[in-house]
XYZ file of C-alpha atoms in Angstrom:
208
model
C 461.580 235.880 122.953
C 463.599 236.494 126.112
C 466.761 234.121 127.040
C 466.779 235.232 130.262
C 465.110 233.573 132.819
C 463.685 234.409 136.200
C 463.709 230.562 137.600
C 466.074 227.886 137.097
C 465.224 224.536 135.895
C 466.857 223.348 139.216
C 464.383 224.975 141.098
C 461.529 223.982 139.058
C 462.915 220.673 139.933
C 463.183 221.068 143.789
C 460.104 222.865 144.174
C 458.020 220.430 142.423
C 457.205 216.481 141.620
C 459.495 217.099 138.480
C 461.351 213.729 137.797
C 465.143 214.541 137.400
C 465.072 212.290 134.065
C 462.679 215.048 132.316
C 464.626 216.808 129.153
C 465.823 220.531 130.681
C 465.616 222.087 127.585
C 461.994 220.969 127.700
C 462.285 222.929 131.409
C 464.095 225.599 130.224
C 461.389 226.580 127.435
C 458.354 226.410 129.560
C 459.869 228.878 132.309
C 460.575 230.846 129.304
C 456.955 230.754 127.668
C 455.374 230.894 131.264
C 456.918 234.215 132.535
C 456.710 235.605 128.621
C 452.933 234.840 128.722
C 451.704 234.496 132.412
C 453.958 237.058 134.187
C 454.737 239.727 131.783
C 450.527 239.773 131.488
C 450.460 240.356 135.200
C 452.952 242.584 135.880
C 452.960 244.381 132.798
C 455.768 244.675 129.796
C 457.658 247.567 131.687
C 458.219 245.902 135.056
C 458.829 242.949 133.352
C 461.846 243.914 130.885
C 462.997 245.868 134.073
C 463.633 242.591 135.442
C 465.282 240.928 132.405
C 467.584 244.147 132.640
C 467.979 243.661 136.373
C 469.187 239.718 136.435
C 471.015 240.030 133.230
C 473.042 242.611 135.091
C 473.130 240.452 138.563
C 471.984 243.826 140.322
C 469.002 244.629 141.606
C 467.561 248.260 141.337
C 466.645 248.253 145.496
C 465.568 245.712 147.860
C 461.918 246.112 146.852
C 462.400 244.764 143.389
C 464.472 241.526 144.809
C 461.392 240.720 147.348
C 458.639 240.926 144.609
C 460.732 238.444 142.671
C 461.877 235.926 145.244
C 458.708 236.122 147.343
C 456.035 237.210 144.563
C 456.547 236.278 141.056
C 458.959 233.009 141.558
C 456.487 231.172 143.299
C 453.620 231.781 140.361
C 455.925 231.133 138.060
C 457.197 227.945 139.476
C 453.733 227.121 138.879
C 453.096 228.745 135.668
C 456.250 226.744 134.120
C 454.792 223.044 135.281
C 451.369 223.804 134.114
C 453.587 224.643 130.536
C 456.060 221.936 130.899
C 453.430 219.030 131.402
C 452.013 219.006 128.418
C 455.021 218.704 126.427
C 455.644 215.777 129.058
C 452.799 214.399 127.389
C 452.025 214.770 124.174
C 455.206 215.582 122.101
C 455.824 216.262 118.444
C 457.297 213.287 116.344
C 458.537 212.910 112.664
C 455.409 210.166 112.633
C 452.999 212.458 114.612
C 451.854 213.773 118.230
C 452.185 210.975 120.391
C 452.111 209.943 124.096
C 455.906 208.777 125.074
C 455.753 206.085 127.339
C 459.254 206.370 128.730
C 460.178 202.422 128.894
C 459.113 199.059 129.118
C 457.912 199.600 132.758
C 455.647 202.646 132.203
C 451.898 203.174 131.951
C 450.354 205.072 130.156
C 448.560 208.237 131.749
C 444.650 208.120 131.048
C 443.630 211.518 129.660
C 441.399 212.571 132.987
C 444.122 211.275 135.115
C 446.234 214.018 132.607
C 443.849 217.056 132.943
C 443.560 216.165 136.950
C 447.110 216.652 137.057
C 447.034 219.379 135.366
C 444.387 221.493 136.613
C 445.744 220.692 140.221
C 448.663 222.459 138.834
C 446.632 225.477 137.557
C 445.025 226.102 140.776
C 448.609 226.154 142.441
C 449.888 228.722 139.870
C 446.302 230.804 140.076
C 446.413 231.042 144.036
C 450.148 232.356 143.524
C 449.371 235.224 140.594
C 446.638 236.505 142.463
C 448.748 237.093 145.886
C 451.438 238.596 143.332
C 448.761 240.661 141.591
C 447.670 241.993 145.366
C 451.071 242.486 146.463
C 451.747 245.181 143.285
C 448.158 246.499 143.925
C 449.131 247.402 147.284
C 452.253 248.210 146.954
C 452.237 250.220 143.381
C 453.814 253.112 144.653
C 457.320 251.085 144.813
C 456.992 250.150 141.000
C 456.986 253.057 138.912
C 457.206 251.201 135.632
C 453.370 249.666 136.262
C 451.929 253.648 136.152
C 454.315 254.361 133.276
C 452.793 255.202 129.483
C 453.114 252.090 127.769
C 453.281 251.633 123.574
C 450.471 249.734 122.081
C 453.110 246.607 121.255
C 453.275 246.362 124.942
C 451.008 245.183 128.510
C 449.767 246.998 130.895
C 449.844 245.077 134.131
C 446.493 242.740 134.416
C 444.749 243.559 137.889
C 441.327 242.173 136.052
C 439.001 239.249 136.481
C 440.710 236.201 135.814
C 440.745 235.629 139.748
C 437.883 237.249 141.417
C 435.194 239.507 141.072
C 435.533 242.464 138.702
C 432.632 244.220 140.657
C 433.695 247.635 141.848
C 431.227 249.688 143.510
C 431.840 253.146 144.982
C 432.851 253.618 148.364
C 430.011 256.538 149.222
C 427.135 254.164 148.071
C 425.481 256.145 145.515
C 423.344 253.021 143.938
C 420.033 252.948 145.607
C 419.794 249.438 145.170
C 422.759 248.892 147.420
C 421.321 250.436 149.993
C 419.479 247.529 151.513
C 422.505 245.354 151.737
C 424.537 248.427 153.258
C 421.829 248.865 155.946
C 421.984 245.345 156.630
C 425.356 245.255 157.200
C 426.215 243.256 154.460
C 429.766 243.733 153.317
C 430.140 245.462 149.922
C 433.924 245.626 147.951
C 435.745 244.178 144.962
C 437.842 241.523 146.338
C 440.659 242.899 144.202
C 441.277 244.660 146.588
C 440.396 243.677 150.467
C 443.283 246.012 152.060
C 440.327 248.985 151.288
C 437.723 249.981 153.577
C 434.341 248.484 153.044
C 431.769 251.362 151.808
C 429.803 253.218 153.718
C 425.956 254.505 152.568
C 425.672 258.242 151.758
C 422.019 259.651 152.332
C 422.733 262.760 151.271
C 423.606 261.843 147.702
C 420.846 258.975 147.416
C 417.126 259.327 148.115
């Protein structure tokens, strides 16, 4: 497990409804299991160690890789790291058992719904964020070697799947028949993974 991390607590403080009085160690190990899980899975185990290397060493390779971090994969992970953090702000391991701090004489008690509200709201934040990172390195793959580089089987390929919209691909000469109506209709046909491409276009001389 990585030490190095790609947001500061501070910022995950700033950035959010984070209450200054919550543990930063507690902080500090959900940026840590967020990126680990949630980013390396996007952006794959190769761009991601490239990064470790690259902030351990204070130096960034070019320009490119400091704009995919600052505008890209902080703000998911910001995300990624509350949705992580929260439920440790919750429900915490005790010597007598999981229980629900309440924090002080004063406090309530958070009803579970009013918990996975909260929580999915937070979700939703860090889902809108990976999937504008995920289009970002889709278009712009060229500038990222390490995500068309041969990976070993203990290690991720970047995720450009389903988990956000429609894993649909159909070919950009038309060749289903069945498409054809749609097509002729005027009906828009792409994968939403990727909406920088130019819809498809029906091919009569390959369908009959």
């Amino acid at each position: 497990m990585t030490t190095t991390l790609l947001i500061s607590e501070t910022k995950l403080r700033q950035f959010t409804d984070m209450n200054n009085n919550v543990d930063t160690e507690l902080l500090r190990n959900a940026v840590r299991e967020a990126q680990d899980i949630e980013i390396q899975r996007i952006i794959g185990t190769l761009l991601y160690d490239s990064f470790m290397t690259q902030v351990d060493n204070g130096v960034f390779t070019n320009s490119n890789y400091e704009t995919l971090l600052n505008d890209y994969i902080q703000p998911s992970l910001l995300y990624w790291a509350y949705y992580y953090a929260i439920e440790t702000i919750y429900i915490r391991s005790r010597n007598n058992g999981v229980l629900i701090p309440t924090g002080g004489e004063n406090s309530i008690q958070v009803e579970r719904d009013t918990y996975e509200m909260k929580r999915q709201s937070i979700k939703n934040k860090a889902q809108f964020y990976s999937e504008k990172l995920t289009n970002y390195i889709i278009t712009y793959t060229n500038l990222f070697p390490e995500t068309q580089s041969t990976t070993q089987l203990y290690q991720q390929l970047p995720d450009f799947g389903i988990q956000y919209q429609s894993p649909i691909v159909f070919g950009l000469n038309g060749y289903a028949p069945h498409l054809r109506g749609a097509i002729d209709a005027g009906i828009s046909i792409s994968d939403s993974r990727y909406p920088y491409l130019p819809p498809p276009t029906f091919n009569t001389n390959k369908v009959k």
